[in-house]
Short mmCIF file of C-alpha atoms in Angstrom, two decimals:
data_model
loop_
_atom_site.label_atom_id
_atom_site.label_comp_id
_atom_site.label_asym_id
_atom_site.label_seq_id
_atom_site.Cartn_x
_atom_site.Cartn_y
_atom_site.Cartn_z
CA MET A 23 0.00 0.00 0.00
CA GLN A 24 1.24 3.52 -0.84
CA HIS A 25 2.40 5.57 2.15
CA ASP A 26 2.74 9.31 1.32
CA GLU A 27 4.82 10.31 4.35
CA VAL A 28 7.46 7.64 3.74
CA ILE A 29 7.74 8.65 0.06
CA TRP A 30 8.18 12.31 1.01
CA GLN A 31 10.93 11.57 3.55
CA VAL A 32 12.85 9.56 1.00
CA ILE A 33 12.46 12.22 -1.70
CA ARG A 34 13.25 15.15 0.59
CA HIS A 35 16.27 13.81 2.45
CA ASN A 36 17.83 11.32 0.03
CA HIS A 37 17.41 11.95 -3.71
CA CYS A 38 14.79 13.20 -6.21
CA SER A 39 15.54 13.52 -9.91
CA PHE A 40 12.90 16.31 -10.34
CA MET A 41 14.21 18.56 -7.56
CA THR A 42 16.35 21.57 -8.48
CA LYS A 43 18.21 23.50 -5.75
CA ILE A 44 19.07 27.17 -6.32
CA THR A 45 19.89 30.10 -4.01
CA THR A 46 16.26 31.25 -3.78
CA GLY A 47 14.86 27.80 -2.91
CA ASN A 48 14.01 24.33 -4.19
CA PHE A 49 11.93 23.86 -7.34
CA CYS A 50 10.29 20.85 -8.98
CA ARG A 51 10.56 20.03 -12.71
CA ASN A 52 7.78 17.43 -12.72
CA LEU A 53 5.14 18.17 -15.40
CA TYR A 54 2.27 17.38 -13.02
CA ASN A 55 3.35 19.80 -10.30
CA VAL A 56 0.73 22.55 -9.71
CA THR A 57 2.96 25.34 -8.37
CA GLY A 58 6.45 24.25 -9.48
CA ILE A 59 7.72 24.46 -5.89
CA CYS A 60 9.22 21.45 -4.14
CA ASN A 61 7.23 21.08 -0.89
CA ARG A 62 5.01 18.51 0.84
CA SER A 63 1.65 19.84 -0.38
CA SER A 64 2.74 20.42 -4.00
CA CYS A 65 4.64 17.17 -4.63
CA PRO A 66 2.77 14.96 -7.18
CA LEU A 67 4.69 11.85 -6.05
CA ALA A 68 4.11 12.10 -2.29
CA ASN A 69 0.34 12.80 -2.58
CA SER A 70 -1.97 9.90 -3.44
CA ARG A 71 -4.82 12.36 -4.10
CA TYR A 72 -3.65 15.04 -6.48
CA ALA A 73 -4.90 17.22 -9.39
CA THR A 74 -3.33 19.67 -11.85
CA ILE A 75 -3.84 21.41 -15.21
CA ARG A 76 -1.71 20.84 -18.32
CA ASP A 77 -1.58 22.50 -21.74
CA GLU A 78 -1.40 20.14 -24.73
CA ASN A 79 -1.31 21.79 -28.19
CA GLY A 80 -3.27 24.83 -26.98
CA VAL A 81 -5.95 22.82 -25.16
CA PHE A 82 -6.25 22.79 -21.35
CA TYR A 83 -6.87 19.46 -19.54
CA LEU A 84 -7.67 18.76 -15.90
CA TYR A 85 -5.61 15.82 -14.62
CA MET A 86 -6.78 13.98 -11.44
CA LYS A 87 -5.05 11.20 -9.48
CA THR A 88 -6.84 9.02 -6.89
CA ILE A 89 -5.63 6.32 -4.52
CA GLU A 90 -7.95 3.73 -6.03
CA ARG A 91 -5.89 3.65 -9.27
CA ALA A 92 -2.44 3.49 -7.62
CA HIS A 93 -2.05 -0.20 -8.53
CA MET A 94 -2.46 0.65 -12.29
CA PRO A 95 0.24 3.07 -13.36
CA LYS A 96 -1.08 3.33 -16.96
CA ASP A 97 -4.49 4.47 -15.64
CA LEU A 98 -3.17 6.52 -12.74
CA TRP A 99 -4.25 9.94 -14.11
CA GLU A 100 -7.78 10.79 -15.26
CA ARG A 101 -7.98 13.56 -17.90
CA VAL A 102 -10.92 15.99 -18.46
CA LYS A 103 -10.95 18.53 -21.28
CA LEU A 104 -11.67 22.11 -20.16
CA PRO A 105 -13.66 24.54 -22.36
CA ARG A 106 -11.95 27.60 -23.85
CA ASN A 107 -14.19 29.95 -21.90
CA TYR A 108 -12.62 30.84 -18.54
CA GLU A 109 -15.85 30.87 -16.52
CA GLN A 110 -17.03 27.57 -17.96
CA ALA A 111 -13.63 26.03 -17.16
CA LEU A 112 -13.97 27.14 -13.54
CA GLU A 113 -17.40 25.52 -13.36
CA VAL A 114 -15.98 22.21 -14.69
CA ILE A 115 -13.22 22.32 -12.04
CA ASP A 116 -15.74 22.92 -9.25
CA LYS A 117 -17.90 20.07 -10.54
CA HIS A 118 -15.11 17.45 -10.65
CA LEU A 119 -13.31 18.64 -7.48
CA MET A 120 -16.35 19.16 -5.28
CA TYR A 121 -15.10 17.08 -2.32
CA TRP A 122 -11.38 17.74 -2.70
CA PRO A 123 -9.28 19.89 -0.34
CA LYS A 124 -9.97 23.60 -0.71
CA LEU A 125 -6.26 24.51 -0.82
CA LEU A 126 -5.66 22.20 -3.79
CA ILE A 127 -8.70 23.60 -5.65
CA HIS A 128 -7.42 27.14 -5.06
CA LYS A 129 -4.00 26.25 -6.47
CA ILE A 130 -5.61 24.64 -9.55
CA LYS A 131 -7.70 27.75 -10.23
CA GLN A 132 -4.63 29.98 -9.86
CA ARG A 133 -2.81 27.82 -12.39
CA LEU A 134 -5.77 28.06 -14.80
CA THR A 135 -5.81 31.86 -14.47
CA LYS A 136 -2.08 32.15 -15.13
CA MET A 137 -2.20 29.83 -18.14
CA THR A 138 -5.17 31.79 -19.60
CA GLN A 139 -3.21 35.06 -19.29
CA ILE A 140 -0.23 33.47 -21.02
CA ARG A 141 -2.47 32.31 -23.87
CA ILE A 142 -3.94 35.82 -24.38
CA ARG A 143 -0.49 37.43 -24.32
CA SER A 144 0.91 34.93 -26.83
CA ARG A 145 -1.96 35.62 -29.25
CA LYS A 146 -1.34 39.38 -29.05
CA LEU A 147 2.36 38.92 -29.69
CA ALA A 148 1.63 36.64 -32.65
CA MET A 149 -0.62 39.27 -34.23
CA LYS A 150 1.89 42.05 -33.64
CA THR A 151 4.68 42.56 -36.19
CA ARG A 152 8.06 42.30 -34.55
CA GLU A 153 11.58 42.68 -35.81
CA LYS A 154 13.43 39.45 -36.16
CA ILE A 155 17.03 39.47 -35.05
CA THR A 156 19.27 37.27 -37.16
CA THR A 157 22.89 36.41 -36.64
CA PHE A 158 25.60 37.56 -39.03
CA PRO A 159 27.01 34.46 -40.78
CA ARG A 160 30.65 35.52 -40.87
CA LYS A 161 32.03 32.04 -41.42
CA GLU A 162 29.64 31.34 -44.29
CA LYS A 163 30.55 34.62 -45.99
CA LYS A 164 34.25 33.88 -45.67
CA ARG A 165 33.65 30.41 -47.07
CA GLU A 166 31.70 31.81 -50.03
CA ALA A 167 34.44 34.39 -50.71
CA ARG A 168 37.09 31.67 -50.78
CA ARG A 169 34.98 29.59 -53.14
CA GLU A 170 34.49 32.57 -55.47
CA GLU A 171 38.26 33.19 -55.58
CA LYS A 172 38.91 29.55 -56.40
CA ALA A 173 36.22 29.59 -59.11
CA GLU A 174 37.73 32.73 -60.69
CA LYS A 175 41.19 31.18 -60.69
CA ALA A 176 39.83 28.01 -62.26
CA ALA A 177 38.02 30.03 -64.94
CA VAL A 178 41.19 31.99 -65.80
CA LEU A 179 43.17 28.75 -65.97
CA GLU A 180 40.61 27.19 -68.31
CA LYS A 181 40.72 30.23 -70.61
CA ALA A 182 44.52 30.12 -70.63
CA ILE A 183 44.43 26.41 -71.56
CA GLU A 184 42.00 27.13 -74.41
CA LYS A 185 44.20 29.95 -75.68
CA GLU A 186 47.34 27.80 -75.56
CA LEU A 187 45.57 24.92 -77.28
CA LEU A 188 44.29 27.25 -80.00
CA GLU A 189 47.80 28.58 -80.62
CA ARG A 190 49.21 25.05 -80.86
CA LEU A 191 46.46 23.99 -83.23
CA GLN A 192 47.22 27.01 -85.43
CA LYS A 193 50.92 26.10 -85.45
CA GLY A 194 50.09 22.52 -86.39
CA VAL A 195 51.56 20.89 -83.28
CA TYR A 196 48.60 18.52 -82.86
CA GLN A 197 46.94 16.34 -85.42
CA GLN A 198 43.26 15.42 -85.62
CA GLY A 199 43.45 12.42 -83.27
CA ASP A 200 46.38 13.32 -80.99
CA ILE A 201 44.36 14.87 -78.14
CA PHE A 202 42.72 12.36 -75.81
CA ASN A 203 42.50 13.83 -72.28
CA TYR A 204 41.03 17.22 -73.20
CA PRO A 205 37.19 17.42 -73.22
CA ILE A 206 35.84 16.84 -76.70
CA GLU A 207 33.27 19.66 -76.42
CA ALA A 208 35.91 22.28 -75.65
CA TYR A 209 38.09 20.86 -78.40
CA ASN A 210 35.29 21.17 -80.98
CA LYS A 211 34.55 24.68 -79.74
CA ILE A 212 38.16 25.71 -80.33
CA LEU A 213 38.09 24.20 -83.82
CA ASP A 214 34.95 26.21 -84.62
CA MET A 215 36.64 29.36 -83.33
CA GLU A 216 39.61 28.67 -85.60
CA LYS A 217 37.34 28.27 -88.64
CA LEU A 218 35.54 31.52 -87.88
CA GLN A 219 38.85 33.31 -87.49
CA ALA A 220 40.02 31.99 -90.87
CA VAL A 221 36.81 33.21 -92.54
CA ASP A 222 37.27 36.66 -90.99
CA GLU A 223 40.83 36.82 -92.31
CA GLU A 224 39.62 35.97 -95.81
CA ASP A 225 37.04 38.75 -95.60
CA GLU A 226 39.73 41.17 -94.51
CA LYS A 227 41.94 40.12 -97.41
CA GLU A 228 39.13 40.77 -99.88
CA GLU A 229 38.77 44.33 -98.57
CA GLU A 230 42.37 45.33 -99.39
CA ILE A 231 42.77 48.57 -101.40
CA GLU A 232 44.68 48.43 -104.70
CA TYR A 233 46.14 51.33 -106.65
CA VAL A 234 46.38 51.31 -110.49
CA GLU A 235 47.80 53.66 -113.07
CA GLY A 236 45.50 56.08 -114.85
CA TYR A 237 47.16 56.33 -118.29
CA ASP A 238 44.42 54.35 -119.98
CA GLU A 239 41.82 56.71 -118.55
CA LEU A 240 43.77 59.68 -119.86
CA GLU A 241 43.93 58.10 -123.29
CA GLU A 242 40.20 57.47 -123.22
CA GLU A 243 39.59 61.08 -122.24
CA ASP A 244 41.81 62.27 -125.10
CA ASP A 245 39.95 60.01 -127.48
CA ILE A 246 36.68 61.47 -126.23
CA GLU A 247 38.05 64.99 -126.76
CA ASP A 248 39.17 64.06 -130.26
CA PHE A 249 35.75 62.62 -130.94
CA GLY A 250 34.14 65.83 -129.64
CA ALA A 251 36.40 67.99 -131.78
CA PHE A 252 35.68 65.75 -134.71
CA SER A 253 31.94 66.15 -134.18
CA ILE A 254 32.30 69.92 -133.90
CA ASP A 255 34.40 70.08 -137.05
CA GLU A 256 31.94 67.82 -138.78
CA SER A 257 29.03 70.06 -137.80
CA GLN A 258 30.92 73.06 -139.04
CA GLY A 259 31.93 71.31 -142.26
CA ASN A 260 28.40 70.52 -143.25
CA ASP A 261 27.96 74.15 -144.36
CA THR A 262 31.04 74.09 -146.67
CA ASP A 263 31.21 72.65 -150.11
CA ASP A 264 32.08 69.05 -150.95
CA GLU A 265 35.55 70.08 -152.11
CA ASN A 266 36.48 71.63 -148.78
CA ALA A 267 35.09 68.57 -146.87
CA GLY A 268 37.87 66.25 -148.03
CA SER A 269 40.61 68.71 -147.13
CA THR A 270 39.22 69.25 -143.61
CA GLU A 271 39.08 65.52 -142.95
CA ASP A 272 42.74 65.18 -143.95
CA GLU A 273 43.73 68.04 -141.69
CA GLU A 274 41.82 66.54 -138.78
CA ALA A 275 43.48 63.17 -139.28
CA ASP A 276 46.92 64.83 -139.34
CA ALA A 277 46.14 66.77 -136.16
CA ARG A 278 44.93 63.63 -134.43
CA ASP A 279 48.10 61.76 -135.40
CA GLN A 280 50.23 64.60 -134.12
CA ARG A 281 48.40 64.62 -130.77
CA LYS A 282 48.84 60.86 -130.39
CA ALA A 283 52.54 61.19 -131.18
CA LYS A 284 52.93 63.98 -128.62
CA ARG A 285 51.08 61.89 -126.01
CA LYS A 286 53.32 58.89 -126.64
CA ILE A 287 56.41 61.11 -126.34
CA THR A 288 55.22 62.58 -123.03
CA LEU A 289 54.40 59.12 -121.64
CA ALA A 290 57.83 57.81 -122.71
CA SER A 291 59.60 60.81 -121.14
CA LYS A 292 57.66 60.32 -117.87
CA LYS A 293 58.56 56.64 -117.82
CA ILE A 294 62.24 57.46 -118.44
CA GLU A 295 62.24 60.02 -115.62
CA LYS A 296 60.60 57.51 -113.28
CA ASP A 297 63.19 54.83 -114.13
CA ALA A 298 65.96 57.36 -113.59
CA LEU A 299 64.60 58.28 -110.16
CA ASP A 300 64.33 54.60 -109.21
CA SER A 301 67.88 53.95 -110.36
CA LYS A 302 69.13 56.98 -108.41
CA SER A 303 67.45 55.76 -105.28
CA ASN A 304 68.77 52.21 -105.68
CA LYS A 305 72.29 52.86 -107.01
CA THR A 306 74.95 55.46 -106.17
CA LYS A 307 76.72 57.46 -108.89
CA VAL A 308 80.35 56.55 -109.67
CA LEU A 309 82.50 58.98 -111.71
CA ILE A 310 85.27 57.35 -113.73
CA GLU A 311 87.98 59.37 -115.55
CA VAL A 312 90.12 57.83 -118.26
CA GLU A 313 93.31 59.57 -119.53
CA HIS A 314 95.06 58.87 -122.76
CA ASP A 315 98.78 59.77 -123.00
CA ASP A 316 98.82 60.41 -126.75
CA ALA A 317 95.90 62.78 -127.13
CA ASP A 318 95.89 64.33 -123.62
CA GLU A 319 92.16 63.91 -123.47
CA ARG A 320 89.98 62.90 -120.61
CA GLN A 321 86.82 60.91 -120.85
CA ARG A 322 84.23 60.73 -118.12
CA ALA A 323 81.69 58.00 -117.60
CA VAL A 324 78.92 57.91 -115.06
CA GLN A 325 77.83 54.62 -113.70
#
């Protein structure tokens, strides 16, 4: 049979796993304790007739322990759900604890009042917007910075490898099937870049500027002038007689031949001057004097 006084003496003077001693007093960490204070009237283990209130997921329950169920630990506590209304909850407590000690009923009602106030305050705080204080992740930021530096170095190294490989491919160091370890996608990409670069060079070569001589154009212009003069002379000669027409044609032919001859002479003289300038720029002049004893004459030759 359970003896409450013996249990309390053992718990108080020997050892209790729920008791916590601090400078202000002794407290109890048992979930069924009404006040949370470690004393004879509030101990749930040393009282065979005991009651308390617990909060489970926002719902209040009245727990009651009687001596008749002490031999069945799984059925030791009887649970009654309390309504959310405070006054109705007090009525349920008075109904179930009608013949219980008045001091215990008073403690249970005080606990219900305190738990109801806590519920109201928690709801107000949940509805109110509050600033959330977060810690500064210094280690994570340092880790991310180190990873970024490593990624940048790896990217630069990869670009340098591609550049070196492209230069070697342009020089003809590698053949089509000599590269095995390098990724095939990057290799094909470099080959495509090389083809595009070759096409761009061909386009640039096609856009080169060439300079040509304009003698043919001058000749064509002279021929056009001759043709214009001929047309003018012809228009003027239509008014003259048939006898004068033959003489004018002969004169025009002679004048045209003379102009062509003069043009050929000027072109030849320009070409000679150009060759002379080229020869002067390429070769230096050498003056050679030759004396003859018999005639006392000197001959000079320029080379």
